[in-house]
CSV table of C-alpha atoms in Angstrom, one decimal:
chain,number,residue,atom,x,y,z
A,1327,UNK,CA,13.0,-12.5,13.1
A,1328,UNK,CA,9.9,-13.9,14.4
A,1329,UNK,CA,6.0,-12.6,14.5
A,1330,UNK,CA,4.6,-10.5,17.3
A,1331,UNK,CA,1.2,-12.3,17.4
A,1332,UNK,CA,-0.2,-15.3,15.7
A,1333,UNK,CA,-1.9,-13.4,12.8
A,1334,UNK,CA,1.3,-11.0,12.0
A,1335,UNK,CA,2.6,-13.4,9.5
A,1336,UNK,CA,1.8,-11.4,6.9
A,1337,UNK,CA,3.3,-7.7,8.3
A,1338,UNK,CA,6.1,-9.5,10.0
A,1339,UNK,CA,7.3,-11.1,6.4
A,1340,UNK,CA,6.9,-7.2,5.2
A,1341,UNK,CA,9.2,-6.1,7.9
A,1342,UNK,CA,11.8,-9.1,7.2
A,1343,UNK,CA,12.1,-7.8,3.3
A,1344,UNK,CA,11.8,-4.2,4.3
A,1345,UNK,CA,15.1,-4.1,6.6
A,1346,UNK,CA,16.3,-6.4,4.5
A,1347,UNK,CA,16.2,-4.3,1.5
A,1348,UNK,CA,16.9,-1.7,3.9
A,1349,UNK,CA,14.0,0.4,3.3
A,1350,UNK,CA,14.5,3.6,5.7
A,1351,UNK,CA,11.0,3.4,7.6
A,1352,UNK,CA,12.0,7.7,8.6
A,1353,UNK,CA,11.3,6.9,12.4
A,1354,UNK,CA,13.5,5.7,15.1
A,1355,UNK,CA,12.4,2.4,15.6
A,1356,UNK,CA,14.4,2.1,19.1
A,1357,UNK,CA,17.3,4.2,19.5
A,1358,UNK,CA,19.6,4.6,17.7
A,1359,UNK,CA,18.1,2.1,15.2
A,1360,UNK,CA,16.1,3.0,12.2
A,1361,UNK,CA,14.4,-0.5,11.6
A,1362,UNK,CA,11.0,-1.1,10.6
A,1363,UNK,CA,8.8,-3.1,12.9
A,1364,UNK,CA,5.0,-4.4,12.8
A,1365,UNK,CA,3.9,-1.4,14.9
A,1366,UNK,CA,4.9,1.0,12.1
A,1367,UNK,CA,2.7,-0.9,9.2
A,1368,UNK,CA,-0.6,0.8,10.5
A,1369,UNK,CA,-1.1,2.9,6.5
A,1370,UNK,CA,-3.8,0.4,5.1
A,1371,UNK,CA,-5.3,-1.8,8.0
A,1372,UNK,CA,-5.7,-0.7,11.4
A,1373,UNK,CA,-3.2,-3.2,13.3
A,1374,UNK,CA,-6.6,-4.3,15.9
A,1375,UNK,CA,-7.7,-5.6,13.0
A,1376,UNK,CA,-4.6,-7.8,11.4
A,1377,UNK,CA,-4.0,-8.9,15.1
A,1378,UNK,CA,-7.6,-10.5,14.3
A,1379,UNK,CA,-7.9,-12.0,11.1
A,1380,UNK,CA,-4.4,-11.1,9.3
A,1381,UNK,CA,-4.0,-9.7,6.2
A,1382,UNK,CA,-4.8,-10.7,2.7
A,1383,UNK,CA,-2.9,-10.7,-0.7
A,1384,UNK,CA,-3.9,-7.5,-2.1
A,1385,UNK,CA,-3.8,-5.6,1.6
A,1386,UNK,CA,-0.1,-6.9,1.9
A,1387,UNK,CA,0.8,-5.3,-1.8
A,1388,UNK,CA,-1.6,-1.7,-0.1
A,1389,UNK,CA,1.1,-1.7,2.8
A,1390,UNK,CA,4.0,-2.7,0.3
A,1391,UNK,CA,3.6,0.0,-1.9
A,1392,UNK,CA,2.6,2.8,0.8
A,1393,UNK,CA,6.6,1.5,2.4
A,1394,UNK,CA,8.1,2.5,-1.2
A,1395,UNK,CA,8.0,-1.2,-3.0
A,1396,UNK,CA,7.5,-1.9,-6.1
A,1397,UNK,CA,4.9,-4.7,-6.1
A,1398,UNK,CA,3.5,-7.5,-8.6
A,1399,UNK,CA,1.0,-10.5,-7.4
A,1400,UNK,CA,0.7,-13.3,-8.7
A,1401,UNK,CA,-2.8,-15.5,-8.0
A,1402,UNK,CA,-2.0,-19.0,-7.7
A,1403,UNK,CA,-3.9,-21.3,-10.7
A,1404,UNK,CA,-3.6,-25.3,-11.4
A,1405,UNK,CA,-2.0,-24.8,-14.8
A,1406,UNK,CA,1.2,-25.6,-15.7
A,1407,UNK,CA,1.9,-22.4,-17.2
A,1408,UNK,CA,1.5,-20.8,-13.5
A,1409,UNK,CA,4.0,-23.6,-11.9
A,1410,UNK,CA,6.3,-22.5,-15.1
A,1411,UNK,CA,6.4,-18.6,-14.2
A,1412,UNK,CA,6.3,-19.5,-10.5
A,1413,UNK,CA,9.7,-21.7,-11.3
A,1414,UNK,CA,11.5,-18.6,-13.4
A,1415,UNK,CA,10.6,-16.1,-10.8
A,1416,UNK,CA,11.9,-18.1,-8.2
A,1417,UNK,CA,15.5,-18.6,-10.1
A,1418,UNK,CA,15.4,-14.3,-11.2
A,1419,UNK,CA,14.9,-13.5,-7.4
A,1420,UNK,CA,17.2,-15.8,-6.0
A,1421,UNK,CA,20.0,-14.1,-8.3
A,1422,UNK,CA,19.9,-10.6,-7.8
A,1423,UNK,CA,19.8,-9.1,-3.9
A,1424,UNK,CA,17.1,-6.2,-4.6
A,1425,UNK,CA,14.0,-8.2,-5.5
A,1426,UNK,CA,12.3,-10.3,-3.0
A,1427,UNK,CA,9.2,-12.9,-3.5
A,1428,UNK,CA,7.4,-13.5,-0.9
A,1429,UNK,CA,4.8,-16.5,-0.9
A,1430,UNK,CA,1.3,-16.7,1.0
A,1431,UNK,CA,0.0,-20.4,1.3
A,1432,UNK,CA,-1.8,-23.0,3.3
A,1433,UNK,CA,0.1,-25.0,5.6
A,1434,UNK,CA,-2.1,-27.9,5.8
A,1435,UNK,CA,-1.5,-28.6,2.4
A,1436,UNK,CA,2.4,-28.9,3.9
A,1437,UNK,CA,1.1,-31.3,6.6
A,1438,UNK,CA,1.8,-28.6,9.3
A,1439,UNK,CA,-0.4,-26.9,11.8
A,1440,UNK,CA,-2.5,-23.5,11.0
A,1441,UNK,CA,-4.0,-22.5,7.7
A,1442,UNK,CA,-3.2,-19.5,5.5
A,1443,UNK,CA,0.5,-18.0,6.2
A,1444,UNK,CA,3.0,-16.0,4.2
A,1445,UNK,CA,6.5,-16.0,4.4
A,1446,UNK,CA,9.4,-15.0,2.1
A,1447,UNK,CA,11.7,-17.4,0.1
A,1448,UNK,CA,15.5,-18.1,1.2
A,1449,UNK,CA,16.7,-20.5,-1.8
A,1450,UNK,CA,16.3,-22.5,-4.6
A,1451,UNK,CA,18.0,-25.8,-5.2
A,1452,UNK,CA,17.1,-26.3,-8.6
A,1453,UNK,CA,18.3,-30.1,-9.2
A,1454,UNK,CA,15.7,-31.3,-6.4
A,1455,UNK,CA,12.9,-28.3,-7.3
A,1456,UNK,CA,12.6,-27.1,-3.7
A,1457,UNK,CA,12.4,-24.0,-2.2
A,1458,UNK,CA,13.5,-22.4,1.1
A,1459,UNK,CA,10.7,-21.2,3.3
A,1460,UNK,CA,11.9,-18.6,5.8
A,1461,UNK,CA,9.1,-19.0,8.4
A,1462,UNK,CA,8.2,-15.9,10.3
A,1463,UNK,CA,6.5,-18.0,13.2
A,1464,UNK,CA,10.0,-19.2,14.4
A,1465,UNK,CA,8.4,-20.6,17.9
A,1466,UNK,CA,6.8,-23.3,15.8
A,1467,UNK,CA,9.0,-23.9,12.6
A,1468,UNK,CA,12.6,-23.2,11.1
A,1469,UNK,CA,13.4,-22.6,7.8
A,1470,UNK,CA,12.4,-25.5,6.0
A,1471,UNK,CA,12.6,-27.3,1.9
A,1472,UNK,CA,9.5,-27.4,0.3
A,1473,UNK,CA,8.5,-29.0,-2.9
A,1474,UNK,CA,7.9,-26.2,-5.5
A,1475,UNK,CA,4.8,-28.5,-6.9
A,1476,UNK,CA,3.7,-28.9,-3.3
A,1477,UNK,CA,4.3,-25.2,-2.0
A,1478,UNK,CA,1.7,-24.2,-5.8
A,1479,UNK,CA,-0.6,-27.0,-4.4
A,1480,UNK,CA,-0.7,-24.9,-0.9
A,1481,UNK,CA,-1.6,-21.7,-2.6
A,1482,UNK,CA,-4.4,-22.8,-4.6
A,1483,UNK,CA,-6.1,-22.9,-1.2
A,1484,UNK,CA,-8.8,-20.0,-1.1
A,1485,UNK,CA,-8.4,-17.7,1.1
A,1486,UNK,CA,-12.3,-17.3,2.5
A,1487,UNK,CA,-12.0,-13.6,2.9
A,1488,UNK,CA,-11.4,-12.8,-0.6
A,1489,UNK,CA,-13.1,-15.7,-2.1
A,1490,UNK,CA,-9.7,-15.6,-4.2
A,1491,UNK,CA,-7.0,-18.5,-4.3
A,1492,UNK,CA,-3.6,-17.4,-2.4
A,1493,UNK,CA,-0.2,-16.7,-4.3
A,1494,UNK,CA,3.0,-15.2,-4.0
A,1495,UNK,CA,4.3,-10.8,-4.5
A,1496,UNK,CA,7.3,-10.0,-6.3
A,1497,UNK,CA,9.1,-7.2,-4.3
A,1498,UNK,CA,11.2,-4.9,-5.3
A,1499,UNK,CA,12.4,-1.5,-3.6
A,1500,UNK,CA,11.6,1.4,-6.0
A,1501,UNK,CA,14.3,3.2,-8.3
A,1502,UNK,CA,13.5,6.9,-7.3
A,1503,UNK,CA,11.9,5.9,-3.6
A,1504,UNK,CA,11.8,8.7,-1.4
A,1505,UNK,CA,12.7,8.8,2.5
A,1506,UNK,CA,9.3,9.6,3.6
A,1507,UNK,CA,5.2,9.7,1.8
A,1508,UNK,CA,5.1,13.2,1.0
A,1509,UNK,CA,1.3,12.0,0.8
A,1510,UNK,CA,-0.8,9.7,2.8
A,1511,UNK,CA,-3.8,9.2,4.6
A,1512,UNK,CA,-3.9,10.0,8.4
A,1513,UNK,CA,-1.8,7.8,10.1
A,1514,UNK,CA,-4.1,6.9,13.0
A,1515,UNK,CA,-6.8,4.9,10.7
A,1516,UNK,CA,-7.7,2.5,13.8
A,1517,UNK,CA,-10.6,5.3,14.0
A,1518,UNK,CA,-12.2,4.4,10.8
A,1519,UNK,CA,-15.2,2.6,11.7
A,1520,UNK,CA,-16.6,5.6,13.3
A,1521,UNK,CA,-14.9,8.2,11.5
A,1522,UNK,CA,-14.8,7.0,7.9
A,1523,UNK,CA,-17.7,4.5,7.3
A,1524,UNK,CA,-20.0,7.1,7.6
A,1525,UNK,CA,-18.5,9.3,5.6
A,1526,UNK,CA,-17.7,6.8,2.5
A,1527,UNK,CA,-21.8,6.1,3.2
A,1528,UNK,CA,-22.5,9.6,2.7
A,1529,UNK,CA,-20.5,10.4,-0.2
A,1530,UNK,CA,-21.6,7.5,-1.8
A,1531,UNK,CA,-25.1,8.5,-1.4
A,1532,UNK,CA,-24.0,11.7,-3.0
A,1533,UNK,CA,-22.9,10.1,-6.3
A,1534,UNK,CA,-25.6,8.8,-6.6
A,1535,UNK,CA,-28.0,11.7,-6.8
A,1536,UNK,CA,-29.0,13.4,-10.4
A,1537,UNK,CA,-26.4,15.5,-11.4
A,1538,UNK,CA,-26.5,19.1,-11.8
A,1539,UNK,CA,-27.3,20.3,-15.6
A,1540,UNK,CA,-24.5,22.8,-15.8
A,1541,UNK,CA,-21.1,20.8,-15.9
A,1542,UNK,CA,-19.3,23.6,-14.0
A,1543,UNK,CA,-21.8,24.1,-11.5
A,1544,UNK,CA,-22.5,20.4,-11.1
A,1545,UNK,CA,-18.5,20.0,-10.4
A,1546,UNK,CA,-17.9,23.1,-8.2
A,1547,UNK,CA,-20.7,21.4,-6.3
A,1548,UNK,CA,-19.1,17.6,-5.8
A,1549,UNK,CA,-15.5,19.9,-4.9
A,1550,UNK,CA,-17.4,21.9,-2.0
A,1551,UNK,CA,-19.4,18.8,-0.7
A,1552,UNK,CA,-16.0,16.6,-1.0
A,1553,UNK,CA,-14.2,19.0,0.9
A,1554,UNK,CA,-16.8,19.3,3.2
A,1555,UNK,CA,-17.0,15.3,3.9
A,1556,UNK,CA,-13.5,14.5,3.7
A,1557,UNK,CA,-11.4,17.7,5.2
A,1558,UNK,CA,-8.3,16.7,7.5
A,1559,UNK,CA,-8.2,12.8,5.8
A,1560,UNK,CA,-4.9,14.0,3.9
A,1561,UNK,CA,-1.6,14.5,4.9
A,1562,UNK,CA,0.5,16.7,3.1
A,1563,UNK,CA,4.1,16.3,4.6
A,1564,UNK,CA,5.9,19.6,3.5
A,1565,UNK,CA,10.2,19.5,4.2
A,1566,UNK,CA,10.3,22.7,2.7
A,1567,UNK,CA,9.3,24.5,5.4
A,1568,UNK,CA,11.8,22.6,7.6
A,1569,UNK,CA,14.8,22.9,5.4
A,1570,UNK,CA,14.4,26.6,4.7
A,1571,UNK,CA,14.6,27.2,8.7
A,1572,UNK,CA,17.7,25.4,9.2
A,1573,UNK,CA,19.3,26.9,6.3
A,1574,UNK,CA,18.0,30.6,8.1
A,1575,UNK,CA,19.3,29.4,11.6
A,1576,UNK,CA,22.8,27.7,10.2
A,1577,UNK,CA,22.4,24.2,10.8
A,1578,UNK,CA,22.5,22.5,7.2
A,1579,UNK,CA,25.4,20.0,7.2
A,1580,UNK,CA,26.6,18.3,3.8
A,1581,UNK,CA,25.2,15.3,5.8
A,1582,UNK,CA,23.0,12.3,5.0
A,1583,UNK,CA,20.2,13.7,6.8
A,1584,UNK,CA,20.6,17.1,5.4
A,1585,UNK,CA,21.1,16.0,1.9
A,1586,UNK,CA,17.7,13.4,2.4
A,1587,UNK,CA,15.6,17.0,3.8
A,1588,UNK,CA,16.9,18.7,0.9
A,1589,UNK,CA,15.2,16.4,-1.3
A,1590,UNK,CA,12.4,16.1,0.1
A,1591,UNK,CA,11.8,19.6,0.2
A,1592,UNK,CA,12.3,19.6,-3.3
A,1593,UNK,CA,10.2,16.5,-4.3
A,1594,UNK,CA,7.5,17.8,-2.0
A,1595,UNK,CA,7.8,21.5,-3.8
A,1596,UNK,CA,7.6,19.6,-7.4
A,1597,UNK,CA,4.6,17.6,-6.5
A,1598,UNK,CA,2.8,20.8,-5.0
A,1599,UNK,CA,3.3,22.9,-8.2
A,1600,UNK,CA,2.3,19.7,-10.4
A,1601,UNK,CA,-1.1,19.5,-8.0
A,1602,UNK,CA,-1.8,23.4,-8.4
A,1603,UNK,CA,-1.4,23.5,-11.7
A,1604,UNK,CA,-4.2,21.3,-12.4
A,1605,UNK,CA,-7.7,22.4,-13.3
A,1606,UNK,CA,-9.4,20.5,-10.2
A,1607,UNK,CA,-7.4,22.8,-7.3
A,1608,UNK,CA,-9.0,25.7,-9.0
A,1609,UNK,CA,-12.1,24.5,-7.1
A,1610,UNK,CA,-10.3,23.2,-4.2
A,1611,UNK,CA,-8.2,25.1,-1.7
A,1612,UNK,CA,-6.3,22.6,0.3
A,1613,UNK,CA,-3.9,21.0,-2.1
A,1614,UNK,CA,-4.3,17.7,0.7
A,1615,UNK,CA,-8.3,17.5,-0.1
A,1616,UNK,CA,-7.0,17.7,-3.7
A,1617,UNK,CA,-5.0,15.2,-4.2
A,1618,UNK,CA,-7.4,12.8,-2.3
A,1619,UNK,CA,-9.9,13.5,-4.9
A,1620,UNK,CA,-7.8,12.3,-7.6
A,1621,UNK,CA,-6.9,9.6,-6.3
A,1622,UNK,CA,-10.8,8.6,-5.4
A,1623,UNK,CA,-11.4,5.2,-6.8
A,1624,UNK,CA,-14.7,5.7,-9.3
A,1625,UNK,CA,-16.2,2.3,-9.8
A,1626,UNK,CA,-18.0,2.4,-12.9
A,1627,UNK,CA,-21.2,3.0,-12.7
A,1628,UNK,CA,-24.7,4.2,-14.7
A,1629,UNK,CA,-24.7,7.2,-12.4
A,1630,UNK,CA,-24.1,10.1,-14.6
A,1631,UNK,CA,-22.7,11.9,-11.5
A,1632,UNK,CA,-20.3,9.4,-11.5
A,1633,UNK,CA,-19.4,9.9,-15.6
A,1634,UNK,CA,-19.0,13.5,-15.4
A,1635,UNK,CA,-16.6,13.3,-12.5
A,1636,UNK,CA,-14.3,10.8,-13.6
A,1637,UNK,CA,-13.7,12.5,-17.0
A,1638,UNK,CA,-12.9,15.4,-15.3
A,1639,UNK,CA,-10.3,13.5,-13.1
A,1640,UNK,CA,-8.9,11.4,-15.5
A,1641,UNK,CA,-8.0,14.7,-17.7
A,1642,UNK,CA,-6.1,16.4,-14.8
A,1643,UNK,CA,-4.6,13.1,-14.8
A,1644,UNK,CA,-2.6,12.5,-17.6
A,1645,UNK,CA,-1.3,15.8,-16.8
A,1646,UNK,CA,1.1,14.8,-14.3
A,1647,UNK,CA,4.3,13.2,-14.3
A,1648,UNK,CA,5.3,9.6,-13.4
A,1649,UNK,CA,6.2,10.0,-10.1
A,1650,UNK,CA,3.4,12.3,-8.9
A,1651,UNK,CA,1.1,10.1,-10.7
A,1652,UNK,CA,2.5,7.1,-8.5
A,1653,UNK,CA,1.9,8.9,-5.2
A,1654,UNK,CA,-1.8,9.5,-6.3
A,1655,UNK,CA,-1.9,6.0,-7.4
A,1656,UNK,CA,-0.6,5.0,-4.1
A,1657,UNK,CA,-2.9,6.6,-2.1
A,1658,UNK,CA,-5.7,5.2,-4.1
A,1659,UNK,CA,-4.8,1.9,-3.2
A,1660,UNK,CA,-5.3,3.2,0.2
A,1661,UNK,CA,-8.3,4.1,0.1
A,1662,UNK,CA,-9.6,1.2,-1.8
A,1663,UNK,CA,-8.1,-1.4,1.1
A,1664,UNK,CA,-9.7,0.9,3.9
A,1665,UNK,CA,-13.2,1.3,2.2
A,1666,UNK,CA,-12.9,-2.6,1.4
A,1667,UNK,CA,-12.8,-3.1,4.9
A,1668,UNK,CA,-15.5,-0.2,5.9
A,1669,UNK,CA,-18.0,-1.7,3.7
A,1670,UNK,CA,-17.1,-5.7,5.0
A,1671,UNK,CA,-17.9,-4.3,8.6
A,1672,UNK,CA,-21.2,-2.2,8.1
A,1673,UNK,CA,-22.4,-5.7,6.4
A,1674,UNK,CA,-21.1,-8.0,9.5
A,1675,UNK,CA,-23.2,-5.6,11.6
């Protein structure tokens, strides 16, 4: 395949090791093919904005893992231990079919036009130490060799948004992945700048008041005013609904797609009862709004606010079970990438 638009190096590589893994995106991409395509990356960066400026190491691993990938980045550093690991990854992923790494990198350092790019890796050809670029940006190169030494030179380069030198993600597609999020944030984030800034502003500002002396008071406070800032930001995809109608109206098939709602409706049911059980939906109605304050990213902080809220958080926490725990963790990553980005554009302005 080949990119959309100059900057879609980065989502396009994603889209290459999704259908390549073949990830299910759980949309018709044209029909009656299921294929992912840039258009449907839209979970962590608003797709105006990568057209723009691209996308950066940690915002590709956001939209990796919100796509059901398992994900591991690696910063690029001048010592030889780095090139060593580098090498060894290389040689695992090239030998088995369900991991993929993918390598971002400056192509001036490969005498070629442009600056910071990613692509995945083809091949290794271990007696001459070269790799196997598969260039996304086919209109200007094919795949092409590169030194291994020369392709760690080209991600030392630092990448001037994150002040951070460039690297390379191991990808992998999960071992219990589900068809669909059962939890995410609203799909149409390209309304964030005036939707969400302000709101992140205000909460903010709301941590950092003097908390309440009465810990239950002071928390059934930061529940109503989080609710009150953040309703409708959540979405809670629930199959059961779904599947118990066809199985009233006679329609469930022993089918693929029957089989995938059935399990869905029963991973989404699980997750509910894990959420409800904890102590924080006591305070909080919609099980959405609840599960996007767990996943909240507290910096730390000396606001005791801040303190009080986290312990309570982390507690309901390390109630849950691995794989509810990773679709809280999920979103937080989320949020962390679209906050990033709120913050870098009130201080441009």
């Amino acid at each position: 395949m080949t990119q959309d638009e100059p900057s879609y190096c980065g989502i396009s590589t994603l889209v290459m090791v999704l259908n390549a893994l073949e990830v299910d995106p759980g949309r018709v991409w044209k029909s009656p093919w299921r294929f992912y395509h840039e258009s449907m990356l839209d979970c962590c960066v608003p797709l105006d904005d990568i057209k723009k400026t691209g996308i950066t190491l940690s915002q590709f691993a956001c939209l990796a893992e919100c796509n059901k990938l398992y994900t591991e980045v690696k910063y690029a550093n001048s010592k030889s231990e780095f090139l060593n690991i580098l090498r060894e990854n290389v040689k695992q992923c090239m030998a088995i079919d369900d991991t993929i790494l993918v390598v971002s990198y400056n192509r001036q350092v490969l005498g070629q036009t442009g600056a910071g790019h990613f692509s995945p890796l083809g091949a290794y050809h271990e007696e001459s130490d070269q790799i196997l670029i598969m260039d996304v940006a086919r209109f200007k190169y094919p795949p092409h060799w590169v030194p291994l030494t020369i392709l760690r030179d080209a991600m030392l380069s630092i990448d001037t948004t994150t002040g951070k030198p460039r690297g390379y993600l191991i990808l992998k597609l999960r071992s219990h992945v589900q068809q669909l999020a059962l939890l995410r944030l609203q799909g149409d984030i390209s309304a964030y700048k005036t939707l969400f800034a302000p709101r992140l502003k205000e909460w903010e500002q709301f941590l950092a008041e003097e908390a309440l002396s009465n810990q239950e008071l002071e928390f059934e406070t930061v529940c109503a005013v989080f609710t009150a800032i953040f309703m409708g930001y959540i979405v809670f995809h629930d199959f059961s609904e779904a599947y118990q109608i066809m199985q009233a109206e006679g329609k469930c098939h022993n089918n693929c797609s029957d089989m995938q709602l059935m399990k869905q409706a029963n991973s989404c049911g699980h997750i509910c009862r894990k959420i409800l059980s904890l102590d924080t939906a006591s305070y909080i109605t919609s099980t959405g709004v609840c599960v996007l304050l767990l996943a909240w990213p507290l910096q730390e902080t000396s606001s005791e606010r801040v303190r009080i809220l986290k312990r309570r958080l982390e507690n309901d926490l390390s109630k849950l079970d691995e794989k509810s725990l990773e679709k809280i963790m999920t979103i937080r990553h989320q949020i962390e990438q679209i906050s990033n980005t709120c913050k870098n554009d009130i201080v441009e302005s």
